[in-house]
Coordinates of C-alpha atoms in Angstrom, one line a residue:
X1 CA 25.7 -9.9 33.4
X2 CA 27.8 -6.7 34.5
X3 CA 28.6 -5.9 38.2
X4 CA 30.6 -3.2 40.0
X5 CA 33.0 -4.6 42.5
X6 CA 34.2 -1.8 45.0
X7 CA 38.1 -2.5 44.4
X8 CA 39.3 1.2 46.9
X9 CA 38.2 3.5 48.9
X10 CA 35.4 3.3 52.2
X11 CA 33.2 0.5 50.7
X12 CA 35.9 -2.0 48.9
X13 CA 34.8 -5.2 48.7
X14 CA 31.0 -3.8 48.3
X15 CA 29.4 -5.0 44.9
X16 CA 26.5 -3.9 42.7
X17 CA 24.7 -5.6 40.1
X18 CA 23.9 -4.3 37.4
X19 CA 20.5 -5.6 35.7
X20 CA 19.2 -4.9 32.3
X21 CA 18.3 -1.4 31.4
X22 CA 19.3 1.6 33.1
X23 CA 20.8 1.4 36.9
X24 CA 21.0 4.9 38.3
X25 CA 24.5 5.4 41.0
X26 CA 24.5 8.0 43.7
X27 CA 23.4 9.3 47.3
X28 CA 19.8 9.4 46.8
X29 CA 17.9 6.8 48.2
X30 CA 15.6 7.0 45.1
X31 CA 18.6 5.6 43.2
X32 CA 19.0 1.6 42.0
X33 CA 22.3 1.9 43.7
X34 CA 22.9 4.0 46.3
X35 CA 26.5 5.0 47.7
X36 CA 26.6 6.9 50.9
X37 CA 29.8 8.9 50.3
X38 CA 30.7 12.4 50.7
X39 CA 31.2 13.9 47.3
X40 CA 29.1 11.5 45.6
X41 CA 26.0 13.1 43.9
X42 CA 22.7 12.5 44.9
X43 CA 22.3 11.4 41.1
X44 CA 25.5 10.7 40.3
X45 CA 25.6 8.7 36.9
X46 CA 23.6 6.2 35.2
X47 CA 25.3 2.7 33.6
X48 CA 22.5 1.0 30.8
X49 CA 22.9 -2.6 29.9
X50 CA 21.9 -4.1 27.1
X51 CA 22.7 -7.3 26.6
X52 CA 26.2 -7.8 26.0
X53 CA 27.5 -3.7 26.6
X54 CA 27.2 -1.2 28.7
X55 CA 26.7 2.2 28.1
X56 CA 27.8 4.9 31.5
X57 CA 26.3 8.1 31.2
X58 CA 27.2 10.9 34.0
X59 CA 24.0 12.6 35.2
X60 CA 25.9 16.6 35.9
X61 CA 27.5 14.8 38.8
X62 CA 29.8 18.4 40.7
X63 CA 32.9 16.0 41.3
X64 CA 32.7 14.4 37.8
X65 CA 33.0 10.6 36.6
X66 CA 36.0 9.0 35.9
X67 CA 36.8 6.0 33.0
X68 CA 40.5 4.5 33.2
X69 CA 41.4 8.2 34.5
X70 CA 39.6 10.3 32.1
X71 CA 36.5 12.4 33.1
X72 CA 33.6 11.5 30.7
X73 CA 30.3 12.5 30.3
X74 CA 29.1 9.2 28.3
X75 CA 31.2 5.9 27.6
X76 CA 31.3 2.5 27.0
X77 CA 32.1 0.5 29.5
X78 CA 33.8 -3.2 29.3
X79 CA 35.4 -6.1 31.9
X80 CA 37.7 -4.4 33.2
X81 CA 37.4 -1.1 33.3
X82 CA 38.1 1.3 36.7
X83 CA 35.5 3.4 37.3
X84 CA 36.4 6.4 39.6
X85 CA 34.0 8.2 42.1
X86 CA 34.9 10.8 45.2
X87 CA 36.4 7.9 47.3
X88 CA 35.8 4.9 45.9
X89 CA 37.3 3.0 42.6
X90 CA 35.0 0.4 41.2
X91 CA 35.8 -2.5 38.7
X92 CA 33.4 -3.6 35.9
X93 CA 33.2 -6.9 36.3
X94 CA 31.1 -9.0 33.1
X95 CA 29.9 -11.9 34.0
X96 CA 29.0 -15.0 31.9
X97 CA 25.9 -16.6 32.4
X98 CA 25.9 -20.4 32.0
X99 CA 22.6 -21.5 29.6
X100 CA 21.8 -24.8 29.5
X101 CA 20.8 -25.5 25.9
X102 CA 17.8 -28.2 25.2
X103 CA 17.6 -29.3 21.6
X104 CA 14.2 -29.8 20.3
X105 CA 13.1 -30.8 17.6
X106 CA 11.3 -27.2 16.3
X107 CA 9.2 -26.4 13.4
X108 CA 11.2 -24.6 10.1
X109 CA 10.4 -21.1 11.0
X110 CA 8.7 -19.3 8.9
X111 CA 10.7 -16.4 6.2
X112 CA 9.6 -12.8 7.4
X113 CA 9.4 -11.7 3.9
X114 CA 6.9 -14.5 3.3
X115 CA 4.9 -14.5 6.0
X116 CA 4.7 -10.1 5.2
X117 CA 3.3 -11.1 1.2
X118 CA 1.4 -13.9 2.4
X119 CA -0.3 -12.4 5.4
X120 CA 0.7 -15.6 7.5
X121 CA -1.8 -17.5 8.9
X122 CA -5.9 -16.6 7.5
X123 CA -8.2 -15.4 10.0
X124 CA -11.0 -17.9 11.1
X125 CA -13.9 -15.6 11.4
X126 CA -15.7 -15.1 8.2
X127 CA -15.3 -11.0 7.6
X128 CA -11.5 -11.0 9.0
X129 CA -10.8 -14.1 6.8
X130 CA -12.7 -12.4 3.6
X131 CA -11.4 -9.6 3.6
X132 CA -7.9 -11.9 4.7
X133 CA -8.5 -13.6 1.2
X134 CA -9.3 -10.2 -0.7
X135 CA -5.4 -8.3 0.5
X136 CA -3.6 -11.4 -0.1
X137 CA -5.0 -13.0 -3.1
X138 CA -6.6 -10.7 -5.2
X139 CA -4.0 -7.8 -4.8
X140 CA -1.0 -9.7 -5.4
X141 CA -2.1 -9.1 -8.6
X142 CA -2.5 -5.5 -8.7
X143 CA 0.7 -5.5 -6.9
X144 CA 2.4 -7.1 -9.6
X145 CA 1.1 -4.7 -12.2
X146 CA 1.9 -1.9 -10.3
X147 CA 5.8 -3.8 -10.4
X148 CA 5.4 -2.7 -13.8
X149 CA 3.7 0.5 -14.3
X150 CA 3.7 4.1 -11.6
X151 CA 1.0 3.8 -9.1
X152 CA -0.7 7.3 -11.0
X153 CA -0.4 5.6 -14.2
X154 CA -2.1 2.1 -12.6
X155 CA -4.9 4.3 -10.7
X156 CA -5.7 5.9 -14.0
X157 CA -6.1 2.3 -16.0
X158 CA -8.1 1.3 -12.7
X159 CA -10.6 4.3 -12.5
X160 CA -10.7 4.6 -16.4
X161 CA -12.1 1.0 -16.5
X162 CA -14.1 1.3 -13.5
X163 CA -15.9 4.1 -15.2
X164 CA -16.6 2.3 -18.4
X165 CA -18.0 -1.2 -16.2
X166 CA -20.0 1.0 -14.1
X167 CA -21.4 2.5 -17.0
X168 CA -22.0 -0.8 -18.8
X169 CA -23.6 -2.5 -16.6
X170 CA -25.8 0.0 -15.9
X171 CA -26.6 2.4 -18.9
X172 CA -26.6 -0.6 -21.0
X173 CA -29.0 -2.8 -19.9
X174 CA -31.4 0.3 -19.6
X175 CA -30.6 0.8 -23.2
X176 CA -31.4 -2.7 -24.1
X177 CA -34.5 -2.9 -22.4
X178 CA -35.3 0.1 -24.4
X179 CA -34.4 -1.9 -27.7
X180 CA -36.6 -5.0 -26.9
X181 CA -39.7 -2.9 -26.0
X182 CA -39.0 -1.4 -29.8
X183 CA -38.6 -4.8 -31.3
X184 CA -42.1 -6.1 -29.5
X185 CA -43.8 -3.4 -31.0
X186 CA -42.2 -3.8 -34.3
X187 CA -43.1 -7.1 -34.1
X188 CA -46.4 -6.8 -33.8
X189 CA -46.8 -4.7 -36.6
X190 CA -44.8 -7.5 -38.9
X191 CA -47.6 -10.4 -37.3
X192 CA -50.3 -7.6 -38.6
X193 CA -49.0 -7.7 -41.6
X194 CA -48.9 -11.7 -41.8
X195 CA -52.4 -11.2 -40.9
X196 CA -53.5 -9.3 -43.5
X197 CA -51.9 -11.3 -46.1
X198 CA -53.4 -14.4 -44.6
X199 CA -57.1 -12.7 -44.3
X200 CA -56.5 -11.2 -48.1
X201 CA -55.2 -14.6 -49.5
X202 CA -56.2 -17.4 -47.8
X203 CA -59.1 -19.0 -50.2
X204 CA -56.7 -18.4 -52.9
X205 CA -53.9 -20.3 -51.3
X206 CA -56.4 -23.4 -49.9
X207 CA -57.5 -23.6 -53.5
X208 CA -54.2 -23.0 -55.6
X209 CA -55.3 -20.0 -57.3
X210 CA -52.1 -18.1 -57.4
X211 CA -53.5 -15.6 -59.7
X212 CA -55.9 -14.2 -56.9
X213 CA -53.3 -13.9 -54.1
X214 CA -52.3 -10.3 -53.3
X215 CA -49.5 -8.7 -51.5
X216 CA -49.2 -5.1 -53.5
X217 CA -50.0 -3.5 -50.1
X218 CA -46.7 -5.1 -48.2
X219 CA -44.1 -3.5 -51.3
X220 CA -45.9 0.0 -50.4
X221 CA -45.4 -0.3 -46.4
X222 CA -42.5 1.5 -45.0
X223 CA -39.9 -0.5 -43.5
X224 CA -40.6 -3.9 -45.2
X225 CA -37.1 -4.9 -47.2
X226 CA -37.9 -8.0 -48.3
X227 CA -40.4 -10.7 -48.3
X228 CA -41.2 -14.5 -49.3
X229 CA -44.9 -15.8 -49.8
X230 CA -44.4 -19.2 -50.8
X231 CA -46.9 -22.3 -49.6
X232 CA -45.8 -25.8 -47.4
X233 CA -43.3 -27.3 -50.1
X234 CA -41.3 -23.7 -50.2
X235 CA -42.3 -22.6 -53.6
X236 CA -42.5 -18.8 -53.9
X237 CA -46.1 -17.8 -54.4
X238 CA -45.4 -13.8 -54.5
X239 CA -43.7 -11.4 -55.3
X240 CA -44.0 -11.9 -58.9
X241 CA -40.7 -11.5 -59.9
X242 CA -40.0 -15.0 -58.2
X243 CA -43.2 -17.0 -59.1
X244 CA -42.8 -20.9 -58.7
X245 CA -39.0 -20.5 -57.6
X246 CA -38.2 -22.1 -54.1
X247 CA -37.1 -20.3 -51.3
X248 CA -33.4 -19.7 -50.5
X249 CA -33.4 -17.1 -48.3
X250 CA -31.9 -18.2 -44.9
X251 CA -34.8 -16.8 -42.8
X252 CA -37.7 -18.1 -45.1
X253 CA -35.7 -21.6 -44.7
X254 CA -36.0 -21.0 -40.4
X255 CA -39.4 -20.3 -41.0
X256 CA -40.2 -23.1 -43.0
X257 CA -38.3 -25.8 -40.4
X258 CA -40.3 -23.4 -37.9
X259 CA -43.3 -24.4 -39.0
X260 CA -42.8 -27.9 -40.2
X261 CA -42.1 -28.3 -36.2
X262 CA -45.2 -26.4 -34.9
X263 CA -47.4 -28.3 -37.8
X264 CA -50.0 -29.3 -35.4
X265 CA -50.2 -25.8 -34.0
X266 CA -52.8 -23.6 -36.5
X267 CA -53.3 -20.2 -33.7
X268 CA -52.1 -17.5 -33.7
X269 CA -48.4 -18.1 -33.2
X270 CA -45.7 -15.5 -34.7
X271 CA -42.1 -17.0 -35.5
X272 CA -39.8 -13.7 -34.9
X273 CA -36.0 -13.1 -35.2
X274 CA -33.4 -10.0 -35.1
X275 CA -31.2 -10.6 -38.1
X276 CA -27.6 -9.9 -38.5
X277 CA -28.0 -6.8 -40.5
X278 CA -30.5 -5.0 -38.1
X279 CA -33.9 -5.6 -39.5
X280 CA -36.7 -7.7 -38.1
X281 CA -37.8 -11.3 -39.2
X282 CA -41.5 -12.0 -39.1
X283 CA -42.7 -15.6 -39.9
X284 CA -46.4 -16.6 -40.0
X285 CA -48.5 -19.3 -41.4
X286 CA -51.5 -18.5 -43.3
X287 CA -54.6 -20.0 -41.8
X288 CA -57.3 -21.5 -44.1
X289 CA -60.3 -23.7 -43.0
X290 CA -60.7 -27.0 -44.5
X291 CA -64.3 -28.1 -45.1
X292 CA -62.9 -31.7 -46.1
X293 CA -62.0 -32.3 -42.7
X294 CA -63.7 -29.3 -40.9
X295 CA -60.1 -28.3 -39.4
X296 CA -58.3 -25.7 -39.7
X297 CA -55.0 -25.9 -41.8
X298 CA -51.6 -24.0 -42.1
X299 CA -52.2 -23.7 -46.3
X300 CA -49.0 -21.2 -47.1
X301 CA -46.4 -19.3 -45.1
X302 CA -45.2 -15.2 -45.0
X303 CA -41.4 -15.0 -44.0
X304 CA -41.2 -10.6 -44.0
X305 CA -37.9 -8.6 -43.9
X306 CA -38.6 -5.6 -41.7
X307 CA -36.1 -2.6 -41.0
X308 CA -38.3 0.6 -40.0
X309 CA -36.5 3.8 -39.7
X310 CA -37.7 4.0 -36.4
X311 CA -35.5 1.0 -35.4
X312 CA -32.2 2.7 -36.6
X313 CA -32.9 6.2 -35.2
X314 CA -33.5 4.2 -31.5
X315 CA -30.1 2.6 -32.3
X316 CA -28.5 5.8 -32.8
X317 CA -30.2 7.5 -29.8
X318 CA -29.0 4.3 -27.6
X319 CA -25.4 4.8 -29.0
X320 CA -25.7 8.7 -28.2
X321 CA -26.8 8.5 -24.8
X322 CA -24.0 5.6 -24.2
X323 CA -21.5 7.8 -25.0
X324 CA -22.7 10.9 -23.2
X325 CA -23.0 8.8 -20.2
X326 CA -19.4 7.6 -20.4
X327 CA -17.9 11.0 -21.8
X328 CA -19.8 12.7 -18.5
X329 CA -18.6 9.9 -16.1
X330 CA -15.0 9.9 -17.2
X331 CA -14.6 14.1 -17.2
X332 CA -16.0 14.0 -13.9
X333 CA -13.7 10.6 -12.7
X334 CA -10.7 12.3 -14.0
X335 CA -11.7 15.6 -11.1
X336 CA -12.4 12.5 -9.3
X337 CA -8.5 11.3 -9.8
X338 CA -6.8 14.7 -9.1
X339 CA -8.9 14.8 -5.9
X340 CA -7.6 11.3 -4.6
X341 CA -3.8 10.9 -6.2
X342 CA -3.3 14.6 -4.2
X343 CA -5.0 13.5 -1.5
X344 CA -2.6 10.8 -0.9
X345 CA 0.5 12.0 -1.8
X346 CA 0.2 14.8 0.2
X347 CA 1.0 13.2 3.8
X348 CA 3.8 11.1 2.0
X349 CA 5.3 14.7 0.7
X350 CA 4.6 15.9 4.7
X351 CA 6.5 12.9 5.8
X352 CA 9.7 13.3 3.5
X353 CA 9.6 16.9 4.3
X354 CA 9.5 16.4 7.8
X355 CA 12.5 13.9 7.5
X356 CA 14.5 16.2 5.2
X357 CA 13.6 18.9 8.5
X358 CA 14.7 16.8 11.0
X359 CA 18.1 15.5 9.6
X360 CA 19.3 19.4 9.4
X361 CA 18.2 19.4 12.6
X362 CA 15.4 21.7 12.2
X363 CA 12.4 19.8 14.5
X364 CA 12.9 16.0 16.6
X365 CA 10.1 13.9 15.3
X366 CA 8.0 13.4 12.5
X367 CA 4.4 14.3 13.0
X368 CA 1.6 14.6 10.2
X369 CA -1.5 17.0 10.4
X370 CA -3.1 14.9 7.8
X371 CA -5.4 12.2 9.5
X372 CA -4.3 9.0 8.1
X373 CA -3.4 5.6 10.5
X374 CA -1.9 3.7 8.2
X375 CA 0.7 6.2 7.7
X376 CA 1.0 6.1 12.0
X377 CA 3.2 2.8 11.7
X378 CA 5.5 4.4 9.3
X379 CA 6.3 7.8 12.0
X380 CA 7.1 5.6 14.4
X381 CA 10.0 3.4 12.1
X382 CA 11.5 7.1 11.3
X383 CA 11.3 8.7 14.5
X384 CA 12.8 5.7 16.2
X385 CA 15.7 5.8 13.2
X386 CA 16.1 9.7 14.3
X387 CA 16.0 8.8 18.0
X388 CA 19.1 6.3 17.0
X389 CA 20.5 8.8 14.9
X390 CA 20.8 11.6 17.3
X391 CA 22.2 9.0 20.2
X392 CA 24.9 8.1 17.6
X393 CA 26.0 12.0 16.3
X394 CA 26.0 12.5 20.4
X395 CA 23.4 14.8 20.7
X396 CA 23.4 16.1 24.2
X397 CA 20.5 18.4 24.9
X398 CA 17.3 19.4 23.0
X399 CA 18.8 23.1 22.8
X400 CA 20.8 22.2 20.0
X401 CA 18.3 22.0 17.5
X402 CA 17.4 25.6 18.2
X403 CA 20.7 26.7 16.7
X404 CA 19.5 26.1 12.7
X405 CA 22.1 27.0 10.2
X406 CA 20.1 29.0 7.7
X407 CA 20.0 29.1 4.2
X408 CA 20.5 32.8 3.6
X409 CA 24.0 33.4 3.4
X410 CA 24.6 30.8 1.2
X411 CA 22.1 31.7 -1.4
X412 CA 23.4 35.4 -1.4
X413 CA 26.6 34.0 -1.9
X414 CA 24.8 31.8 -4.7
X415 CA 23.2 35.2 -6.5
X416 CA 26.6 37.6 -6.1
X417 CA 28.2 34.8 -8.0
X418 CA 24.9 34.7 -10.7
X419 CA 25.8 38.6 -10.9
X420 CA 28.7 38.0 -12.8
X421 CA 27.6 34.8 -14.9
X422 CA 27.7 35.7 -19.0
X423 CA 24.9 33.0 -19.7
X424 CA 21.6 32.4 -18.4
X425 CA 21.7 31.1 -14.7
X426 CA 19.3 30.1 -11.9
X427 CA 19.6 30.3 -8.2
X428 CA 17.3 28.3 -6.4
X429 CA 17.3 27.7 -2.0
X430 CA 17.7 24.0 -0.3
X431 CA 13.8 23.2 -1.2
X432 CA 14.4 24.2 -4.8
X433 CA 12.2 27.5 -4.8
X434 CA 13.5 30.3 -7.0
X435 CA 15.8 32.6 -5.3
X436 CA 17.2 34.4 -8.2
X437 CA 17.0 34.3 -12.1
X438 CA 19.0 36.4 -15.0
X439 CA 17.6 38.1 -17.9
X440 CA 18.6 35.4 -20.2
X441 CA 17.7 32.7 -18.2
X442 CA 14.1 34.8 -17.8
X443 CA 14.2 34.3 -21.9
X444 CA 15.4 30.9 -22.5
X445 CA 12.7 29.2 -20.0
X446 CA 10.1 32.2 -19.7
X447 CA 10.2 32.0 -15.6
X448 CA 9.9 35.6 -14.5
X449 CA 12.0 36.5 -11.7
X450 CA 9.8 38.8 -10.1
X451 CA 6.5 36.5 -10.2
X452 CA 8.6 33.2 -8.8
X453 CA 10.9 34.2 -6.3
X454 CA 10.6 32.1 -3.2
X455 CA 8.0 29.8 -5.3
X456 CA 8.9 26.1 -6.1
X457 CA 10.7 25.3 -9.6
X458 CA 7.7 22.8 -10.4
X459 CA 5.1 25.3 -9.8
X460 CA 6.4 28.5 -12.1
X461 CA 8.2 26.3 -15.0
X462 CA 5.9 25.6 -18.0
X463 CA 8.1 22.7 -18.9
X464 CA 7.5 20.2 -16.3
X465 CA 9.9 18.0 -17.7
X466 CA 12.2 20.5 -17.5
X467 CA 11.9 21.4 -13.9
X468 CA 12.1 17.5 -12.8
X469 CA 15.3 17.2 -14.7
X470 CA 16.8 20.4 -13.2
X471 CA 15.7 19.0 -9.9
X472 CA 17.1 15.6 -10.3
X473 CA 20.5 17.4 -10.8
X474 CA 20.1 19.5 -8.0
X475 CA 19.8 15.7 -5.6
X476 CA 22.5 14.4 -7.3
X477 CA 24.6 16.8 -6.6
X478 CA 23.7 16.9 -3.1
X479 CA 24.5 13.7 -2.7
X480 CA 27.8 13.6 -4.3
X481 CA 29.1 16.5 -2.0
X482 CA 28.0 19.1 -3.8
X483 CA 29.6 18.0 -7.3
X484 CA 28.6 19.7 -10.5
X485 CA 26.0 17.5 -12.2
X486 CA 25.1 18.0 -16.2
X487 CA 22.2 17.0 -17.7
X488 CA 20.5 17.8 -21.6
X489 CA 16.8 19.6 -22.4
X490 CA 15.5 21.0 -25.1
X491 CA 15.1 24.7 -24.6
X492 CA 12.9 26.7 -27.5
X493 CA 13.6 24.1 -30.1
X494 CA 17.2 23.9 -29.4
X495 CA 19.0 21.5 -27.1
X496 CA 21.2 23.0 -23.9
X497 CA 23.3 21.4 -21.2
X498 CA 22.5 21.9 -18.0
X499 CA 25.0 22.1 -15.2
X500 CA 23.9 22.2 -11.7
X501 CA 25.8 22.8 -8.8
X502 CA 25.3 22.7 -4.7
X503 CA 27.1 24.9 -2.1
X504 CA 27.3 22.4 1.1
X505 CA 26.7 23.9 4.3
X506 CA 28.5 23.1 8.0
X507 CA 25.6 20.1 8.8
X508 CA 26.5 18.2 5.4
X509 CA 23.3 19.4 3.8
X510 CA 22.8 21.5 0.5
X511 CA 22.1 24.9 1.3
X512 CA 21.2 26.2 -2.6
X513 CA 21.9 25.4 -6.1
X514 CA 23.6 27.0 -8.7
X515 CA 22.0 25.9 -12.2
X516 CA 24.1 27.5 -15.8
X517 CA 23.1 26.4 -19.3
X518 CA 25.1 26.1 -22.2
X519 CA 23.5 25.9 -25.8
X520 CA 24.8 22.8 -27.5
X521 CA 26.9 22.7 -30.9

């Protein structure tokens, strides 16, 4: 705690304590502290405490404020120190408070960092807590593979594969309905088929005439590949070729097991498969009635291979309008892209320009036009860092950051010096637009003066790569007090050093940049 003791003059022996914050000293009555003396301002000066120092600040007092003898118009004050007035000398006095301490037993506090990855504490309602879960679980691990990767390069891999799930999961089951529609139809045709060799061949079958079955009609039918006619035991009835051999054909084998399992079921049941090379398996047993025990009996069984043409051309249009679904979703996700990574950037560009504005002194705060609150957070860490920055450079009125130091003079300097350069040269201002640019320089990186003057570097250069390199020389040497920085790029098949140099104004800030090439050995 600070306090002025009156130590001369009409009050002596009068005290004022100071509190925390600002305590305002003069005649007015509207002051913390007022001092009824002739000479004494009606405001005459202000003394802020914070915690452990005081800061005395006079307020245009006519008489002045006095520290240890010297006038001031802001100082730090300390025990001690005489603090003159118009007739009256006051002492600051510090104080020390006596704490009593009480040890407790307290719980390990929690890190910051920790508690800012871990979000602390979940919420207990349920859409606060979800969505609680959903920034603090399931991010972390987006955030770690944007640890590894730029945030465009991540939002690419993320709409890129949200594109192609979207379209999966919606095209493709369409597409698939589509395909078993085909194969029920297709299937139906194959049990007609079974049919008609059942209808054709059944008395032969039930009474082992193989010389009377007949299945001529099935090797003429388009689509039908392959096909086994062979009774209970799996001997091969037809096609000829195969007479009395036994079936070793893996789907004639699933249809036999098919039907030794449905033995006791003679309707109208159709055993049906899609087989790994694309066609159709039809299985059927051929009906026969039984006059021996006036049932009807499975008496031989039809295993067909069927691959119409119709099935591969609805396979090729399924693939075909697959892909021109996901070629047309990812041209119009990559507009889709440019329209959000521009989007966001853009207030973060505002923001760094606004900063770069305000530290030459060009404007007090920072304050985007672009609606976005979560940004809002961020202005107010930087404008309270400029706030502390101008208290600690002294700044003593608003006026001064009227009084900008332009960028003009420098950059004529900048081009009077090009003027005389041999080689090919740039000049470019303190935001890196094109001031100036020399015939061979015009050649070498085909930037034409008179179509980029007063434009930005990145916008006019073909070579992107080669304006970010230029540019990161151009900070660099900024930041090392306006050192010459080199770099290397390849220029029109041939590589060049680049040397890149800044002209420093009066505020400490680059003012232009002076950018030479030299073609390498």
């Amino acid at each position: 705690m600070y306090k002025l003791v009156a130590v001369a003059g009409k009050i002596r022996g009068q005290e004022f304590i100071l509190n925390s914050g600002e305590n305002t000293v003069g005649r007015d009555d509207s002051c913390d502290h007022t001092i009824t003396i002739d000479g004494v301002s009606k405001k005459h000066m202000s003394i802020s405490v914070t915690d452990d120092v005081a800061y005395l600040k006079d307020l245009g007092s006519s008489n002045g404020t006095f520290v240890n003898g010297k006038i001031v118009k802001r100082a730090t004050i300390k025990n001690g120190d005489k603090i003159a007035l118009p007739d009256v000398i006051f002492q600051v006095v510090y104080v020390k408070e006596k704490k009593i301490v009480i040890k407790k037993v307290a719980a390990k506090e929690e890190d910051p960092e920790e508690v800012f990855l871990r979000g602390g504490t979940p919420p207990t309602a349920l859409g606060p807590k979800i969505l609680h879960l959903f920034k603090y679980k399931v991010m972390p691990i987006i955030h770690g593979i944007n640890e590894e990767y730029e945030w465009r390069v991540l939002f690419a891999i993320m709409t890129t594969i949200f594109v192609i799930t979207t379209i999966t999961l919606t095209i493709f089951p369409i597409l698939q309905d589509s395909k078993k529609l085909l194969l029920q139809e297709i299937a139906k045709r194959g049990a007609h088929y079974a049919d008609e060799i059942g209808r054709i061949n059944s008395q032969a079958l039930e009474s082992k005439n193989l010389d009377r079955v007949n299945s001529d009609f099935l090797e003429k039918e388009d689509g039908v590949t392959s096909y086994d006619l062979f009774d209970l035991q799996g001997r091969i009835v037809r096609p000829l070729a195969r007479l009395n051999e036994y079936i070793d054909d893996t789907f004639s084998i699933e249809v036999k097991e098919w039907a030794q399992k449905t033995q006791r079921n003679t309707g109208n049941s159709v055993y049906k498969k899609l087989l790994n090379d694309g066609s159709i398996g039809i299985g059927k047993k051929i009906i026969a009635y039984n006059a021996k025990i006036g049932e009807f009996e499975a008496v031989g069984l039809i295993a067909i291979r069927f691959s119409p043409t119709s099935l591969a051309v609805e396979a090729q249009k399924s693939q075909t309008a697959y892909m021109e679904a996901l070629v047309t979703s990812m041209l119009v996700s990559i507009f889709f892209f440019g329209i959000v990574y521009y989007l966001t950037i853009r207030p973060i560009d505002e923001i760094k320009f606004q900063i770069e504005e305000a530290l030459r002194g060009r404007r007090r705060n920072v304050e985007g036009k672009y609606l976005m609150i979560e940004l809002h957070p961020l202005k107010s860490v930087v404008n309270s860092l400029l706030q502390r920055i101008r208290e600690l450079q002294n700044d003593t009125a608003d006026s001064e950051f009227d009084d900008m130091e332009s960028d003009e003079s420098y950059v004529a300097t900048l081009k009077e010096f090009m003027r005389g350069s041999a080689g090919p040269t740039i000049v470019l201002d303190s935001q890196k637009n094109v001031q100036g640019i020399n015939l061979s320089a015009e050649d070498l990186t085909g930037i034409r003066e008179n179509s980029s003057v007063g434009m930005s570097l990145l916008d006019v250069s073909r070579e992107k790569g080669f304006a970010a390199t230029v540019i990161e020389l151009c900070d660099e040497s900024a930041n090392n007090g306006g050192y010459s920085q080199q770099g290397d790029y390849e220029l029109q098949g041939h590589q060049y050093e680049i040397y890149v140099t800044s002209l420093i104004g009066k505020d400490n800030f680059a003012k232009g940049f002076f950018v030479s090439f030299v073609k390498g050995s």
